[in-house]
mmCIF file of C-alpha atoms in Angstrom:
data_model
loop_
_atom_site.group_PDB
_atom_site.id
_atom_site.type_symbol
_atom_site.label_atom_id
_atom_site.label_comp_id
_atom_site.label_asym_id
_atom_site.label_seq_id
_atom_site.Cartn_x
_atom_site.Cartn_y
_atom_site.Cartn_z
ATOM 1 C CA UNK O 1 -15.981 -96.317 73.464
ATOM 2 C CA UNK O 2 -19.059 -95.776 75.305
ATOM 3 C CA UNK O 3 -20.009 -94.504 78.607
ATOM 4 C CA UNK O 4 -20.047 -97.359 80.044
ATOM 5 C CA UNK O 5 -17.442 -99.509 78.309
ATOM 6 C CA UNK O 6 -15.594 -96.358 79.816
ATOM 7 C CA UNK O 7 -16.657 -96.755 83.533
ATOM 8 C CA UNK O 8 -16.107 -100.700 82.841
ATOM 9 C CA UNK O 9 -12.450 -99.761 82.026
ATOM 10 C CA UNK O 10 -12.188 -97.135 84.567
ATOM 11 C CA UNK O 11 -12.703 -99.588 87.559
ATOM 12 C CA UNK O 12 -10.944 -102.599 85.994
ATOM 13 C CA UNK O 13 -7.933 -100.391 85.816
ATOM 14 C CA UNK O 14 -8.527 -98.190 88.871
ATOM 15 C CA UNK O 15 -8.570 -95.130 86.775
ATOM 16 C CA UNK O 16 -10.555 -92.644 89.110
ATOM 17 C CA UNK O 17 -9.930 -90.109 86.728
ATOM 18 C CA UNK O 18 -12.158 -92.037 83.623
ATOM 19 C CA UNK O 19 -14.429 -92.824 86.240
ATOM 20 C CA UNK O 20 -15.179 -89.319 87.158
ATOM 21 C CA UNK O 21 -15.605 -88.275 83.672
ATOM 22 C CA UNK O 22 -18.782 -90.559 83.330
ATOM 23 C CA UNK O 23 -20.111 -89.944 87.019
ATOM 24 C CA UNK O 24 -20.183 -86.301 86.354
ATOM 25 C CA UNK O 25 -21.654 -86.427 83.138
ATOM 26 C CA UNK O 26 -24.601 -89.183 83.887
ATOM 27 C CA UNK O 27 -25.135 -87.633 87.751
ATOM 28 C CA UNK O 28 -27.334 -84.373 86.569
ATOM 29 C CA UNK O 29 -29.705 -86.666 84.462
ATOM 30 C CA UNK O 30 -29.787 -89.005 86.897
ATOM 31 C CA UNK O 31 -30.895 -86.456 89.888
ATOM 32 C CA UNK O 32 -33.167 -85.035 87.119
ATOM 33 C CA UNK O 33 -35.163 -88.328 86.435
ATOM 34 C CA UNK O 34 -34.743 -89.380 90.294
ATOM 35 C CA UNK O 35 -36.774 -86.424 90.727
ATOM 36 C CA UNK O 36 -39.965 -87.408 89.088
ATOM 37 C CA UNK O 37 -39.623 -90.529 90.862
ATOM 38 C CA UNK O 38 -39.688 -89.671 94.052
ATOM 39 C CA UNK O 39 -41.135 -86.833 96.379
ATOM 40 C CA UNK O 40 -38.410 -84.516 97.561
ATOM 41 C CA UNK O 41 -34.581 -83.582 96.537
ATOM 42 C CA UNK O 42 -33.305 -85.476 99.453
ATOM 43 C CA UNK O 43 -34.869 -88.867 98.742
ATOM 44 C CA UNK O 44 -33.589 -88.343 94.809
ATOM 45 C CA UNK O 45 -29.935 -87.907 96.123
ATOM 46 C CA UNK O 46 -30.221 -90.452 98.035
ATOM 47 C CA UNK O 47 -31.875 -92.683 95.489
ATOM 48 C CA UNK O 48 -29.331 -91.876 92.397
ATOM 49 C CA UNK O 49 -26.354 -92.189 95.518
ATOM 50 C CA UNK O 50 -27.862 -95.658 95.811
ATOM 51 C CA UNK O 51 -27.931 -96.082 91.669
ATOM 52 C CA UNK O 52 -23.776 -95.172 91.702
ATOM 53 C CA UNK O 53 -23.622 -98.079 93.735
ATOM 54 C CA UNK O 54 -25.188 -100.321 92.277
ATOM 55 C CA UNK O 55 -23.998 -98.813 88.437
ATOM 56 C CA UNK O 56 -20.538 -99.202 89.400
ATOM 57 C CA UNK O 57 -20.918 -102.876 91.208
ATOM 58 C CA UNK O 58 -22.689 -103.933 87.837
ATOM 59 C CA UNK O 59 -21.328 -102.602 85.615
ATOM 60 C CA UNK O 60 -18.844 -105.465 84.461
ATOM 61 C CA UNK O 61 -22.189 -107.187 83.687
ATOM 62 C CA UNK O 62 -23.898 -104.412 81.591
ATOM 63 C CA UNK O 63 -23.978 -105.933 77.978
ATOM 64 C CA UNK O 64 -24.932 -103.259 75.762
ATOM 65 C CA UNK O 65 -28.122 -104.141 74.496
ATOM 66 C CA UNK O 66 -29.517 -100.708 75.189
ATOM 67 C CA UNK O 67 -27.865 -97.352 75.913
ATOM 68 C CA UNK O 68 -25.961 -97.220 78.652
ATOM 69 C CA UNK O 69 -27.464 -93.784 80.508
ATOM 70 C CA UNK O 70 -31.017 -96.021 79.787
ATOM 71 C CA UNK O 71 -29.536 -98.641 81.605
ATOM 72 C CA UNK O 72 -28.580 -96.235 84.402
ATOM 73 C CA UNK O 73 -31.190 -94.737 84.566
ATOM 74 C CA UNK O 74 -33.186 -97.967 84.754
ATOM 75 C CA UNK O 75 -31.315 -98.857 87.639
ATOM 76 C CA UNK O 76 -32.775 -95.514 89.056
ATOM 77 C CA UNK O 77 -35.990 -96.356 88.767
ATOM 78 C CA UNK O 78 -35.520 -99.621 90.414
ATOM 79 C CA UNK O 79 -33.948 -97.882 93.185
ATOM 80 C CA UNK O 80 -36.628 -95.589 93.263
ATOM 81 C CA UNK O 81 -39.145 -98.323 93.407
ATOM 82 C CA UNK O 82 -38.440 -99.360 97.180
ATOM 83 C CA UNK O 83 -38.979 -95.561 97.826
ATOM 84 C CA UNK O 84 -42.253 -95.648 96.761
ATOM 85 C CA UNK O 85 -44.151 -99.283 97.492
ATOM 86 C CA UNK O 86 -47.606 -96.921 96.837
ATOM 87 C CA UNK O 87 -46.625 -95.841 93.273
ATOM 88 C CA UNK O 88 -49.144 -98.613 91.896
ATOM 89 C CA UNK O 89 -52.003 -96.833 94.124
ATOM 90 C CA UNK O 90 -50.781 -93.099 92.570
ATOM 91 C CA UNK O 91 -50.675 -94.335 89.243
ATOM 92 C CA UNK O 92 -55.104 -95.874 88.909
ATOM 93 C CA UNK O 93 -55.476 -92.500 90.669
ATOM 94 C CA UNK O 94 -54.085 -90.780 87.852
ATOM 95 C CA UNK O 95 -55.664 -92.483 85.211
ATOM 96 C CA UNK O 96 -58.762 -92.228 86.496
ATOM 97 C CA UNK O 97 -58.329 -88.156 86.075
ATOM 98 C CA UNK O 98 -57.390 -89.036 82.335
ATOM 99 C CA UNK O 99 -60.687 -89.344 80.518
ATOM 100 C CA UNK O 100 -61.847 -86.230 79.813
ATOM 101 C CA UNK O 101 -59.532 -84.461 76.835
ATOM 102 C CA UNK O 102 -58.257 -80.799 77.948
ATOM 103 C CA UNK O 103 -58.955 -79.404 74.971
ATOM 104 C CA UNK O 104 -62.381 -80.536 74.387
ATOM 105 C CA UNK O 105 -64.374 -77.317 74.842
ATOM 106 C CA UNK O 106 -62.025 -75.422 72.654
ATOM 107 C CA UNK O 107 -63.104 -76.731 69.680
ATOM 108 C CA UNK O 108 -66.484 -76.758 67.625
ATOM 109 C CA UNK O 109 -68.613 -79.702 68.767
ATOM 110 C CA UNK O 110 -71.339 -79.758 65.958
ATOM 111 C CA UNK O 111 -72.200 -77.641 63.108
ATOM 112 C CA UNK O 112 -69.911 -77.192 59.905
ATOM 113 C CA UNK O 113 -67.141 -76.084 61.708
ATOM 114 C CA UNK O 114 -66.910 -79.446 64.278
ATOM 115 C CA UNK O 115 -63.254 -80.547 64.721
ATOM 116 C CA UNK O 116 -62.206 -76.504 64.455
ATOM 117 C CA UNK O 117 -61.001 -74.269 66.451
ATOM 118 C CA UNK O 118 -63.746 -72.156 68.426
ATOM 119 C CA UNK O 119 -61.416 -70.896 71.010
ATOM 120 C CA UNK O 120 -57.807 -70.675 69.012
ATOM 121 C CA UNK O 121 -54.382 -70.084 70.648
ATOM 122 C CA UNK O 122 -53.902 -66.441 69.846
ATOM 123 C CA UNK O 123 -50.115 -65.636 70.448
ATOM 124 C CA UNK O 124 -46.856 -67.550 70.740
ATOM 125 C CA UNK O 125 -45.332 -67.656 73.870
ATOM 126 C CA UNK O 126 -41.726 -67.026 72.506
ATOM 127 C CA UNK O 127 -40.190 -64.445 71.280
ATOM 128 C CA UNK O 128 -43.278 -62.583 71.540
ATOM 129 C CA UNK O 129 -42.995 -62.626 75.367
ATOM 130 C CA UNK O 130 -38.892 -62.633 75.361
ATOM 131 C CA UNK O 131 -39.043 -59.498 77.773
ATOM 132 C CA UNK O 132 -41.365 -62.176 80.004
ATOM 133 C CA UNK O 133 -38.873 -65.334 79.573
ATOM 134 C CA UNK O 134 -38.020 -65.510 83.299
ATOM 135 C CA UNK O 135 -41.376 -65.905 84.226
ATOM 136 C CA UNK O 136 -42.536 -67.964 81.968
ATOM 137 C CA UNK O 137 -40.149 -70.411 82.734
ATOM 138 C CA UNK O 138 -41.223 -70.021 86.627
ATOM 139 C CA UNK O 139 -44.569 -70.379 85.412
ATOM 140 C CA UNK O 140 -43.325 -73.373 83.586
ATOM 141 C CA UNK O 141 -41.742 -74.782 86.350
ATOM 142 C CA UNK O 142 -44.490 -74.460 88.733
ATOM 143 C CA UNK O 143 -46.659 -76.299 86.473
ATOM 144 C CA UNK O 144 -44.444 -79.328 86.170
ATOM 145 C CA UNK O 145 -44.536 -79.203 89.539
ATOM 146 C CA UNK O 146 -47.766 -79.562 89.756
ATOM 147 C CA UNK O 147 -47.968 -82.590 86.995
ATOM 148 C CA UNK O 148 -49.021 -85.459 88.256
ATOM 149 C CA UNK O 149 -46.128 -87.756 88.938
ATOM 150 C CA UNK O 150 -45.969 -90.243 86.056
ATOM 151 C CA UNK O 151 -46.798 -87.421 83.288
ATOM 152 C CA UNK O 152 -43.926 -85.720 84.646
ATOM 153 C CA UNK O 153 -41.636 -88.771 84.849
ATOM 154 C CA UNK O 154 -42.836 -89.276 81.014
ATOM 155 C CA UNK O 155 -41.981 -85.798 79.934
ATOM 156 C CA UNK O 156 -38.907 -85.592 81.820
ATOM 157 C CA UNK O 157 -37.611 -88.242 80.003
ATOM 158 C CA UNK O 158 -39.632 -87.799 76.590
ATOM 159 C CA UNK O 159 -39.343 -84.006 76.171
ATOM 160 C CA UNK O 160 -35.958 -83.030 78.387
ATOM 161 C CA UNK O 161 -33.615 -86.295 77.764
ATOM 162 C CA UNK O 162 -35.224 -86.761 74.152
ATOM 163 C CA UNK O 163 -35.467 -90.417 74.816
ATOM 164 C CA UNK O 164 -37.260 -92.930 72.398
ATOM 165 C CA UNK O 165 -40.741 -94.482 73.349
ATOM 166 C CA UNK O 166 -39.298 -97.739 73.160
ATOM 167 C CA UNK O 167 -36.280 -96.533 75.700
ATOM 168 C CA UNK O 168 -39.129 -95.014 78.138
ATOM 169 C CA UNK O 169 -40.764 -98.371 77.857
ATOM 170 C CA UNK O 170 -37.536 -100.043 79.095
ATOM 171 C CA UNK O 171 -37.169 -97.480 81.685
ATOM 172 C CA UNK O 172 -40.851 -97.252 83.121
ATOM 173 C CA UNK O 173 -42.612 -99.900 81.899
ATOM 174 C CA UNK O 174 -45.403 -97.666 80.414
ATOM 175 C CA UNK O 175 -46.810 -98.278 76.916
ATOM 176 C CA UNK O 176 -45.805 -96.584 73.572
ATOM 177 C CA UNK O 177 -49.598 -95.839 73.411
ATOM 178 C CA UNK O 178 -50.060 -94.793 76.774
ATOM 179 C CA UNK O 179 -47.432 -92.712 76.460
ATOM 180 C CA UNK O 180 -48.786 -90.763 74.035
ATOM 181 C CA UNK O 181 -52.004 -89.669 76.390
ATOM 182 C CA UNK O 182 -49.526 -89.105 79.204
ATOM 183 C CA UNK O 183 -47.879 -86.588 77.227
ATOM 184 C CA UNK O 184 -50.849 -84.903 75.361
ATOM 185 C CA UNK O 185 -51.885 -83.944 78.866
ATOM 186 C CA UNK O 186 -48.885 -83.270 80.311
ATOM 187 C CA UNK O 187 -48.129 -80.842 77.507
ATOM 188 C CA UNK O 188 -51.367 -79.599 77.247
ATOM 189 C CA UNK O 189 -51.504 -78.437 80.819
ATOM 190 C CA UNK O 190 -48.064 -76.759 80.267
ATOM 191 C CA UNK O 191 -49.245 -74.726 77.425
ATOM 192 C CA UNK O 192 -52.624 -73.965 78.893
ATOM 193 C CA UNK O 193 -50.456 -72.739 82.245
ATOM 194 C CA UNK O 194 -48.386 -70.306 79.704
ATOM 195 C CA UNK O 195 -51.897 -68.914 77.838
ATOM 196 C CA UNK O 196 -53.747 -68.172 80.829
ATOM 197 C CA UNK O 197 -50.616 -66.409 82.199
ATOM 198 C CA UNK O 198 -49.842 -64.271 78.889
ATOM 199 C CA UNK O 199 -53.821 -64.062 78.958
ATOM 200 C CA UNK O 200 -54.231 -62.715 82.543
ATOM 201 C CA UNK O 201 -50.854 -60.159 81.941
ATOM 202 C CA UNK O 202 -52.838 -58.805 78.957
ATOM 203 C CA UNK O 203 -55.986 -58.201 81.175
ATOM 204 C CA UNK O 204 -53.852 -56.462 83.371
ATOM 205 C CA UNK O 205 -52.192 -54.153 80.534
ATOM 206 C CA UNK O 206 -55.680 -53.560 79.449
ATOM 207 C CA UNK O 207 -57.205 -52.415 82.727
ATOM 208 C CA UNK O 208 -54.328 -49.475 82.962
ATOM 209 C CA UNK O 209 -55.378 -48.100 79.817
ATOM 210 C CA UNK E 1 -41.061 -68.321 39.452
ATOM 211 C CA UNK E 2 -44.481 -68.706 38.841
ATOM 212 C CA UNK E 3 -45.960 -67.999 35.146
ATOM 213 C CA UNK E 4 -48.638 -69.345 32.962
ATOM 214 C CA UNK E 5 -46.490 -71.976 31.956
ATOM 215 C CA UNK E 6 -47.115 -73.706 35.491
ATOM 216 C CA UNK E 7 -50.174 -74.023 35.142
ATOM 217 C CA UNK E 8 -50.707 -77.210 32.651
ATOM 218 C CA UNK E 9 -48.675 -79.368 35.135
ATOM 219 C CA UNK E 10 -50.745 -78.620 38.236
ATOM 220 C CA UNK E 11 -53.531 -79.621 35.778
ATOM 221 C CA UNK E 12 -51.231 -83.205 35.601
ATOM 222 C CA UNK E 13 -51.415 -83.405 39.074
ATOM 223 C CA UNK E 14 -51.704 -87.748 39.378
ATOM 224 C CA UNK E 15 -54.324 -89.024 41.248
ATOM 225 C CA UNK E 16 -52.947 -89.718 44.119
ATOM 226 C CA UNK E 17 -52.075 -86.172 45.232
ATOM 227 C CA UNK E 18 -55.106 -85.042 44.571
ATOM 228 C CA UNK E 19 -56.497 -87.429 46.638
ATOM 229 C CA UNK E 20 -53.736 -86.313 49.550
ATOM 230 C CA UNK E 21 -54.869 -82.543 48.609
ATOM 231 C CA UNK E 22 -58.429 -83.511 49.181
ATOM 232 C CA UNK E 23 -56.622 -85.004 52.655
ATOM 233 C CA UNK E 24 -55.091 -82.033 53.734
ATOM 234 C CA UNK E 25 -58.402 -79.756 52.921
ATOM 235 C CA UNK E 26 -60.494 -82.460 55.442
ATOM 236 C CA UNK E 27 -58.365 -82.583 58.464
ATOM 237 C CA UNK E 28 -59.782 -80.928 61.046
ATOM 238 C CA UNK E 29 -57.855 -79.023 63.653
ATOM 239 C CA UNK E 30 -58.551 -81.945 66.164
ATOM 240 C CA UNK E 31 -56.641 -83.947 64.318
ATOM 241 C CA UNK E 32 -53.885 -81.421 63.377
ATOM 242 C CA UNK E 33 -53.347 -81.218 67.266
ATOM 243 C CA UNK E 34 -52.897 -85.013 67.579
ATOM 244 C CA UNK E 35 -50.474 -85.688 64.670
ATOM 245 C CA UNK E 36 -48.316 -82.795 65.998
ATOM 246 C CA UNK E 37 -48.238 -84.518 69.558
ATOM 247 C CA UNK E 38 -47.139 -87.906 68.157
ATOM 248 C CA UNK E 39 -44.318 -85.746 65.687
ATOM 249 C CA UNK E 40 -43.318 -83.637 68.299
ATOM 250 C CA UNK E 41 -39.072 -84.387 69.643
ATOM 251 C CA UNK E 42 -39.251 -87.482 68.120
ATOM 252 C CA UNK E 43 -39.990 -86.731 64.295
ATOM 253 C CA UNK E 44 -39.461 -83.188 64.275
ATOM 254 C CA UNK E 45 -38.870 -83.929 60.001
ATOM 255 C CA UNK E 46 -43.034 -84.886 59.533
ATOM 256 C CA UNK E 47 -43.998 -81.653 60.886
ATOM 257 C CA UNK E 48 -43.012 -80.001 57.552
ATOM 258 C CA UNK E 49 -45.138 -83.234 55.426
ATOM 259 C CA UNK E 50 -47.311 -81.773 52.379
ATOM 260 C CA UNK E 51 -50.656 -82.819 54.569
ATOM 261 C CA UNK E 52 -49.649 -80.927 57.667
ATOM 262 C CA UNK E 53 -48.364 -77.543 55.656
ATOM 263 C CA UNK E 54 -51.078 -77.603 53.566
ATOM 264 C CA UNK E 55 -53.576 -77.457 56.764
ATOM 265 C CA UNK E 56 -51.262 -75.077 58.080
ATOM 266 C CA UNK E 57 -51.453 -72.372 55.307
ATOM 267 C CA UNK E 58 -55.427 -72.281 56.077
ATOM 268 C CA UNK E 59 -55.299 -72.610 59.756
ATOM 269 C CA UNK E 60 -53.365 -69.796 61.114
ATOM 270 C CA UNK E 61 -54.249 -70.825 64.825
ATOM 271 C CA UNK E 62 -52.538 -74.169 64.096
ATOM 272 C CA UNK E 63 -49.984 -72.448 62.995
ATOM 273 C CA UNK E 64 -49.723 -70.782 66.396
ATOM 274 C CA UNK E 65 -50.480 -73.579 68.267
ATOM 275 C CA UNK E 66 -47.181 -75.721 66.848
ATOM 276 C CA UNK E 67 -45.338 -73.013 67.336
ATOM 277 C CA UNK E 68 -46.359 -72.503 71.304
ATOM 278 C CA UNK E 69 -45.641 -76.504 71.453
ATOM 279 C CA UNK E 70 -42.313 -75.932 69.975
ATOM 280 C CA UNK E 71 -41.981 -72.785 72.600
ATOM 281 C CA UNK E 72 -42.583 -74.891 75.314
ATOM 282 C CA UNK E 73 -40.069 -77.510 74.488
ATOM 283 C CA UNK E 74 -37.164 -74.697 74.328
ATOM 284 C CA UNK E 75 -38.195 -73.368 77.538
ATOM 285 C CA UNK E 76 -38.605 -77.121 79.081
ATOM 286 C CA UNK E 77 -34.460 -77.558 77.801
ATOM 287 C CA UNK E 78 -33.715 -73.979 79.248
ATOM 288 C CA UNK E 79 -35.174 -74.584 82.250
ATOM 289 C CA UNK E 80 -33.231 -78.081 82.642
ATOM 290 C CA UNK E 81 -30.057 -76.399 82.076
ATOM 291 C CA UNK E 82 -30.616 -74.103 84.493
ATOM 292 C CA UNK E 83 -30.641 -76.913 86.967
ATOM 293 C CA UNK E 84 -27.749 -77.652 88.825
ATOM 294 C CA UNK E 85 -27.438 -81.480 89.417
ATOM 295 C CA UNK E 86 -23.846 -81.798 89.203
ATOM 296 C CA UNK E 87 -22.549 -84.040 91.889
ATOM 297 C CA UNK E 88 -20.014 -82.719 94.528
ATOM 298 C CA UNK E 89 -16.727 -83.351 93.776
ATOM 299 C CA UNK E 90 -16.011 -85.209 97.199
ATOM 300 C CA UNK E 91 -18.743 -87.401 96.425
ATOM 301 C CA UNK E 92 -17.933 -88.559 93.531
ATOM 302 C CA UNK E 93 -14.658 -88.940 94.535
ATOM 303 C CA UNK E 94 -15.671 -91.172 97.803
ATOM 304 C CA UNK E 95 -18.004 -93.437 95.598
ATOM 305 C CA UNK E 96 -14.618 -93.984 93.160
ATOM 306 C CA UNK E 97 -12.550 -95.342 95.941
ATOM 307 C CA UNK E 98 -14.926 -97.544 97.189
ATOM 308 C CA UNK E 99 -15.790 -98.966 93.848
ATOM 309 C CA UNK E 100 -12.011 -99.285 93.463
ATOM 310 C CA UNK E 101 -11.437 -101.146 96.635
ATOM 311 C CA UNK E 102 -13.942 -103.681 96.085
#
């Protein structure tokens, strides 16, 4: 039985114990997606408080044609939508940051070696830096913070929950293909934040020698 | 074990992988970096294809590049574990009873 063949039974039956089971088990991925969605940890509480709601009004009516945390989680974003009437505004913002490629001056632009490396990654960040693992991930967190908000919802729910491109579709109405450039950058700005960091702590071991 | 005796059947190598040899030797690191994007949590299993590994054992800073990728996505699940989201108990239980009563 699925989650939410579970929750169906749960309030058929007035099981509150069932019912708990699959609140406490969707709620953290809930709060986590709620989070891209909208701006601050209060509003995403009271957005995914607004989801249980509506999940456990509707949820004699969920069918199982898709997954039922995608369905929830759709639900959040529809939810979320009445938070955020400006999101279409945000959104041609965005893109119009998106044309340039991140990478583009780190590799050879003409000569034999075009399409190569001329600035290569030089390190790993793990284990290399395992001593440095708490502030990586601060640095890591900082700079999906600092994603703009529908690369973040993307890799929230790409990269974190592991979901499918069609699922993401479902949930955010976003493109398989534009889905892909969302998440180059979004990744690529991640991994740039981690070099420059390991980069900068190596300029600073350097300058003591 | 390798031996003289491999060497006639590399020489039998059909057309075709030659031809996806000849692929591998082309691809540029631009393009490394895209395939590995579109691969990446969704089909971990092509990151190990003959075309990719074969750029791979020339391109040592692909190499490393993957592998900070790969870094980023175990730090990405750390970090969301560290999270807590869990709902409080009297909340949960509150949303239950009214779901119940109605």
């Amino acid at each position: 039985m699925d989650a939410g063949e579970r929750l169906h039974k749960a309030v058929q039956e007035g099981d509150p114990f069932q019912a708990e089971e699959v609140i406490n088990q969707l709620h953290p991925r809930m709060i986590r997606f709620a989070r891209t969605l909208v701006p601050t940890k209060e509003s995403a509480e009271d957005v995914v408080q607004e989801s249980w709601i509506t999940v456990l009004k509707k949820v004699p009516d969920y069918e199982g044609r898709s997954e039922f945390s995608t369905w929830v989680l759709g639900i959040v974003r529809n939810k979320s939508r009445t938070f955020l009437q400006k999101e279409q505004r945000l959104r041609e913002n965005e893109e119009s940051q998106m044309e340039s490629d991140p990478l583009e001056t780190r590799f050879h632009e003409s000569g034999p070696k075009t399409g190569h490396w001329a600035e290569p990654p030089l390190n790993r960040f793990l284990p290399e830096y395992e001593t440095e693992r708490a502030e990586l991930m601060s640095q890591l967190e900082s700079a999906m913070a600092t994603l703009p908000a529908v690369q973040r919802q993307v890799t929230i729910l790409r990269d974190v929950e592991g979901l499918k491109p069609g699922e993401v579709e479902y949930i955010l109405g976003i493109s398989t293909d534009y889905q892909r450039k969302l998440l180059y950058r979004a990744r690529e700005k991640l991994r740039s934040t981690l070099e420059n960091y390991i980069m900068s702590q190596r300029t600073k071991a350097a300058s003591f020698d | 074990m390798t031996d003289s005796s491999s060497l006639p059947s590399e020489k039998q190598k059909t057309r075709s992988e030659e031809q996806q040899t000849e692929a591998a030797e082309d691809m540029d690191c631009q393009e490394f970096v895209q395939i590995v994007h579109d691969l990446l949590r969704t089909e971990p299993e092509g990151l190990r294809s003959p075309r990719l590994l074969a750029h791979m054992r020339d391109c040592p800073p692909c190499v490393v590049y993957l592998q900070q990728l790969e870094d980023i996505q175990r730090l990405l699940q750390e970090l969301s574990a560290a999270e807590d989201n869990a709902i409080p108990p009297e909340r949960a239980q509150a949303l239950i009873s009214d779901a119940l009563k109605g």
